[in-house]
Amino acid sequence: MAVTPKVLVPSKTMEATQQTQYTADNIMAIIDKFTVTNVSATNVSFSAHVVASGVSVGASNQIIKDRTLAPNESYACPSLVGHSLEKGGFISTIASATNSLTMRVSGREIT
C-alpha cells in the first residue's frame, strides 16, 4: 500500500445547499486538516458529515452540526481530524449562507 499526502478539497467557497466535497476513490482516505473561515461580515454556521459508501447524508453521520463562525473567524474542525473514508465514502457540507465560508481539507490517500 502507498500513502500519499494530498489536498482532498482545494480552497473553495462552501455552498448553502448540502454538497459532496470529496469522495474517496482509493482504498481509503484520512482527514488530517479541515479548516473553515468566515469571510463575510456576519455570523454564519455550517455542518459537516463523513458518510460511508452507499449511505445518505443524515444525523447518523453528522460530525459537526450548526457550528457558528463570527466574521473573519477560522475554525480548524478538530472533530473531523483523523476520520477515515473507505472507497466510495464522502465528505458533505452545508453553510447557512452562500459565499460566506471558505474551506480547505488536506489528508492522505491510501492506494
C-alpha positions as protocol buffer text, in pm:
chain_id: "A"
residue {
  index: 1
  type: MET
  ca { x: 0 y: 0 z: 0 }
}
residue {
  index: 2
  type: ALA
  ca { x: 113 y: 355 z: -77 }
}
residue {
  index: 3
  type: VAL
  ca { x: 22 y: 655 z: 136 }
}
residue {
  index: 4
  type: THR
  ca { x: 10 y: 989 z: -47 }
}
residue {
  index: 5
  type: PRO
  ca { x: -41 y: 1327 z: 124 }
}
residue {
  index: 6
  type: LYS
  ca { x: -298 y: 1522 z: -75 }
}
residue {
  index: 7
  type: VAL
  ca { x: -524 y: 1826 z: -74 }
}
residue {
  index: 8
  type: LEU
  ca { x: -861 y: 1648 z: -60 }
}
residue {
  index: 9
  type: VAL
  ca { x: -1064 y: 1967 z: -111 }
}
residue {
  index: 10
  type: PRO
  ca { x: -875 y: 2266 z: -257 }
}
residue {
  index: 11
  type: SER
  ca { x: -970 y: 2604 z: -110 }
}
residue {
  index: 12
  type: LYS
  ca { x: -1327 y: 2686 z: -213 }
}
residue {
  index: 13
  type: THR
  ca { x: -1647 y: 2857 z: -103 }
}
residue {
  index: 14
  type: MET
  ca { x: -1889 y: 2635 z: 89 }
}
residue {
  index: 15
  type: GLU
  ca { x: -2238 y: 2609 z: -62 }
}
residue {
  index: 16
  type: ALA
  ca { x: -2568 y: 2684 z: 115 }
}
residue {
  index: 17
  type: THR
  ca { x: -2708 y: 2352 z: -7 }
}
residue {
  index: 18
  type: GLN
  ca { x: -2584 y: 2009 z: 101 }
}
residue {
  index: 19
  type: GLN
  ca { x: -2287 y: 1929 z: -126 }
}
residue {
  index: 20
  type: THR
  ca { x: -2043 y: 1642 z: -160 }
}
residue {
  index: 21
  type: GLN
  ca { x: -1696 y: 1798 z: -130 }
}
residue {
  index: 22
  type: TYR
  ca { x: -1476 y: 1487 z: -166 }
}
residue {
  index: 23
  type: THR
  ca { x: -1528 y: 1120 z: -246 }
}
residue {
  index: 24
  type: ALA
  ca { x: -1264 y: 857 z: -169 }
}
residue {
  index: 25
  type: ASP
  ca { x: -1167 y: 689 z: -495 }
}
residue {
  index: 26
  type: ASN
  ca { x: -892 y: 473 z: -347 }
}
residue {
  index: 27
  type: ILE
  ca { x: -883 y: 210 z: -74 }
}
residue {
  index: 28
  type: MET
  ca { x: -903 y: 477 z: 197 }
}
residue {
  index: 29
  type: ALA
  ca { x: -856 y: 848 z: 271 }
}
residue {
  index: 30
  type: ILE
  ca { x: -777 y: 1006 z: 608 }
}
residue {
  index: 31
  type: ILE
  ca { x: -859 y: 1366 z: 701 }
}
residue {
  index: 32
  type: ASP
  ca { x: -557 y: 1542 z: 855 }
}
residue {
  index: 33
  type: LYS
  ca { x: -672 y: 1905 z: 844 }
}
residue {
  index: 34
  type: PHE
  ca { x: -1013 y: 2061 z: 780 }
}
residue {
  index: 35
  type: THR
  ca { x: -1027 y: 2441 z: 804 }
}
residue {
  index: 36
  type: VAL
  ca { x: -1328 y: 2671 z: 759 }
}
residue {
  index: 37
  type: THR
  ca { x: -1305 y: 3053 z: 756 }
}
residue {
  index: 38
  type: ASN
  ca { x: -1587 y: 3307 z: 764 }
}
residue {
  index: 39
  type: VAL
  ca { x: -1504 y: 3572 z: 504 }
}
residue {
  index: 40
  type: SER
  ca { x: -1832 y: 3762 z: 549 }
}
residue {
  index: 41
  type: ALA
  ca { x: -1936 y: 4045 z: 780 }
}
residue {
  index: 42
  type: THR
  ca { x: -2199 y: 3839 z: 968 }
}
residue {
  index: 43
  type: ASN
  ca { x: -2215 y: 3519 z: 1172 }
}
residue {
  index: 44
  type: VAL
  ca { x: -2250 y: 3208 z: 952 }
}
residue {
  index: 45
  type: SER
  ca { x: -2295 y: 2845 z: 1055 }
}
residue {
  index: 46
  type: PHE
  ca { x: -2207 y: 2518 z: 885 }
}
residue {
  index: 47
  type: SER
  ca { x: -2250 y: 2145 z: 927 }
}
residue {
  index: 48
  type: ALA
  ca { x: -2022 y: 1863 z: 807 }
}
residue {
  index: 49
  type: HIS
  ca { x: -2083 y: 1492 z: 750 }
}
residue {
  index: 50
  type: VAL
  ca { x: -1849 y: 1197 z: 697 }
}
residue {
  index: 51
  type: VAL
  ca { x: -2060 y: 945 z: 505 }
}
residue {
  index: 52
  type: ALA
  ca { x: -1991 y: 579 z: 425 }
}
residue {
  index: 53
  type: SER
  ca { x: -2034 y: 446 z: 72 }
}
residue {
  index: 54
  type: GLY
  ca { x: -2395 y: 361 z: -7 }
}
residue {
  index: 55
  type: VAL
  ca { x: -2532 y: 570 z: 283 }
}
residue {
  index: 56
  type: SER
  ca { x: -2717 y: 903 z: 262 }
}
residue {
  index: 57
  type: VAL
  ca { x: -2631 y: 1222 z: 449 }
}
residue {
  index: 58
  type: GLY
  ca { x: -2816 y: 1225 z: 781 }
}
residue {
  index: 59
  type: ALA
  ca { x: -2797 y: 1269 z: 1157 }
}
residue {
  index: 60
  type: SER
  ca { x: -2609 y: 939 z: 1200 }
}
residue {
  index: 61
  type: ASN
  ca { x: -2305 y: 1067 z: 1006 }
}
residue {
  index: 62
  type: GLN
  ca { x: -2308 y: 1434 z: 1107 }
}
residue {
  index: 63
  type: ILE
  ca { x: -1979 y: 1522 z: 1277 }
}
residue {
  index: 64
  type: ILE
  ca { x: -2028 y: 1900 z: 1308 }
}
residue {
  index: 65
  type: LYS
  ca { x: -2377 y: 2046 z: 1347 }
}
residue {
  index: 66
  type: ASP
  ca { x: -2454 y: 2417 z: 1305 }
}
residue {
  index: 67
  type: ARG
  ca { x: -2111 y: 2544 z: 1415 }
}
residue {
  index: 68
  type: THR
  ca { x: -2130 y: 2925 z: 1403 }
}
residue {
  index: 69
  type: LEU
  ca { x: -1831 y: 3132 z: 1299 }
}
residue {
  index: 70
  type: ALA
  ca { x: -1804 y: 3504 z: 1369 }
}
residue {
  index: 71
  type: PRO
  ca { x: -1686 y: 3738 z: 1091 }
}
residue {
  index: 72
  type: ASN
  ca { x: -1321 y: 3665 z: 1000 }
}
residue {
  index: 73
  type: GLU
  ca { x: -1308 y: 3364 z: 1235 }
}
residue {
  index: 74
  type: SER
  ca { x: -1128 y: 3045 z: 1129 }
}
residue {
  index: 75
  type: TYR
  ca { x: -1207 y: 2703 z: 1275 }
}
residue {
  index: 76
  type: ALA
  ca { x: -974 y: 2403 z: 1247 }
}
residue {
  index: 77
  type: CYS
  ca { x: -1252 y: 2141 z: 1292 }
}
residue {
  index: 78
  type: PRO
  ca { x: -1068 y: 1913 z: 1539 }
}
residue {
  index: 79
  type: SER
  ca { x: -1361 y: 1670 z: 1549 }
}
residue {
  index: 80
  type: LEU
  ca { x: -1302 y: 1585 z: 1180 }
}
residue {
  index: 81
  type: VAL
  ca { x: -927 y: 1525 z: 1206 }
}
residue {
  index: 82
  type: GLY
  ca { x: -841 y: 1156 z: 1197 }
}
residue {
  index: 83
  type: HIS
  ca { x: -1166 y: 1039 z: 1041 }
}
residue {
  index: 84
  type: SER
  ca { x: -1119 y: 795 z: 757 }
}
residue {
  index: 85
  type: LEU
  ca { x: -1321 y: 728 z: 445 }
}
residue {
  index: 86
  type: GLU
  ca { x: -1322 y: 391 z: 274 }
}
residue {
  index: 87
  type: LYS
  ca { x: -1362 y: 375 z: -104 }
}
residue {
  index: 88
  type: GLY
  ca { x: -1686 y: 549 z: -204 }
}
residue {
  index: 89
  type: GLY
  ca { x: -1720 y: 732 z: 130 }
}
residue {
  index: 90
  type: PHE
  ca { x: -1753 y: 1107 z: 112 }
}
residue {
  index: 91
  type: ILE
  ca { x: -1738 y: 1442 z: 293 }
}
residue {
  index: 92
  type: SER
  ca { x: -2051 y: 1657 z: 266 }
}
residue {
  index: 93
  type: THR
  ca { x: -2106 y: 2011 z: 397 }
}
residue {
  index: 94
  type: ILE
  ca { x: -2369 y: 2283 z: 409 }
}
residue {
  index: 95
  type: ALA
  ca { x: -2342 y: 2650 z: 510 }
}
residue {
  index: 96
  type: SER
  ca { x: -2619 y: 2879 z: 633 }
}
residue {
  index: 97
  type: ALA
  ca { x: -2526 y: 3141 z: 370 }
}
residue {
  index: 98
  type: THR
  ca { x: -2372 y: 3132 z: 24 }
}
residue {
  index: 99
  type: ASN
  ca { x: -2032 y: 3293 z: -47 }
}
residue {
  index: 100
  type: SER
  ca { x: -1957 y: 3338 z: 324 }
}
residue {
  index: 101
  type: LEU
  ca { x: -1737 y: 3044 z: 427 }
}
residue {
  index: 102
  type: THR
  ca { x: -1422 y: 2915 z: 265 }
}
residue {
  index: 103
  type: MET
  ca { x: -1293 y: 2564 z: 332 }
}
residue {
  index: 104
  type: ARG
  ca { x: -987 y: 2351 z: 265 }
}
residue {
  index: 105
  type: VAL
  ca { x: -927 y: 1986 z: 351 }
}
residue {
  index: 106
  type: SER
  ca { x: -593 y: 1806 z: 349 }
}
residue {
  index: 107
  type: GLY
  ca { x: -522 y: 1445 z: 421 }
}
residue {
  index: 108
  type: ARG
  ca { x: -377 y: 1118 z: 295 }
}
residue {
  index: 109
  type: GLU
  ca { x: -495 y: 875 z: 32 }
}
residue {
  index: 110
  type: ILE
  ca { x: -406 y: 509 z: 67 }
}
residue {
  index: 111
  type: THR
  ca { x: -379 y: 307 z: -254 }
}
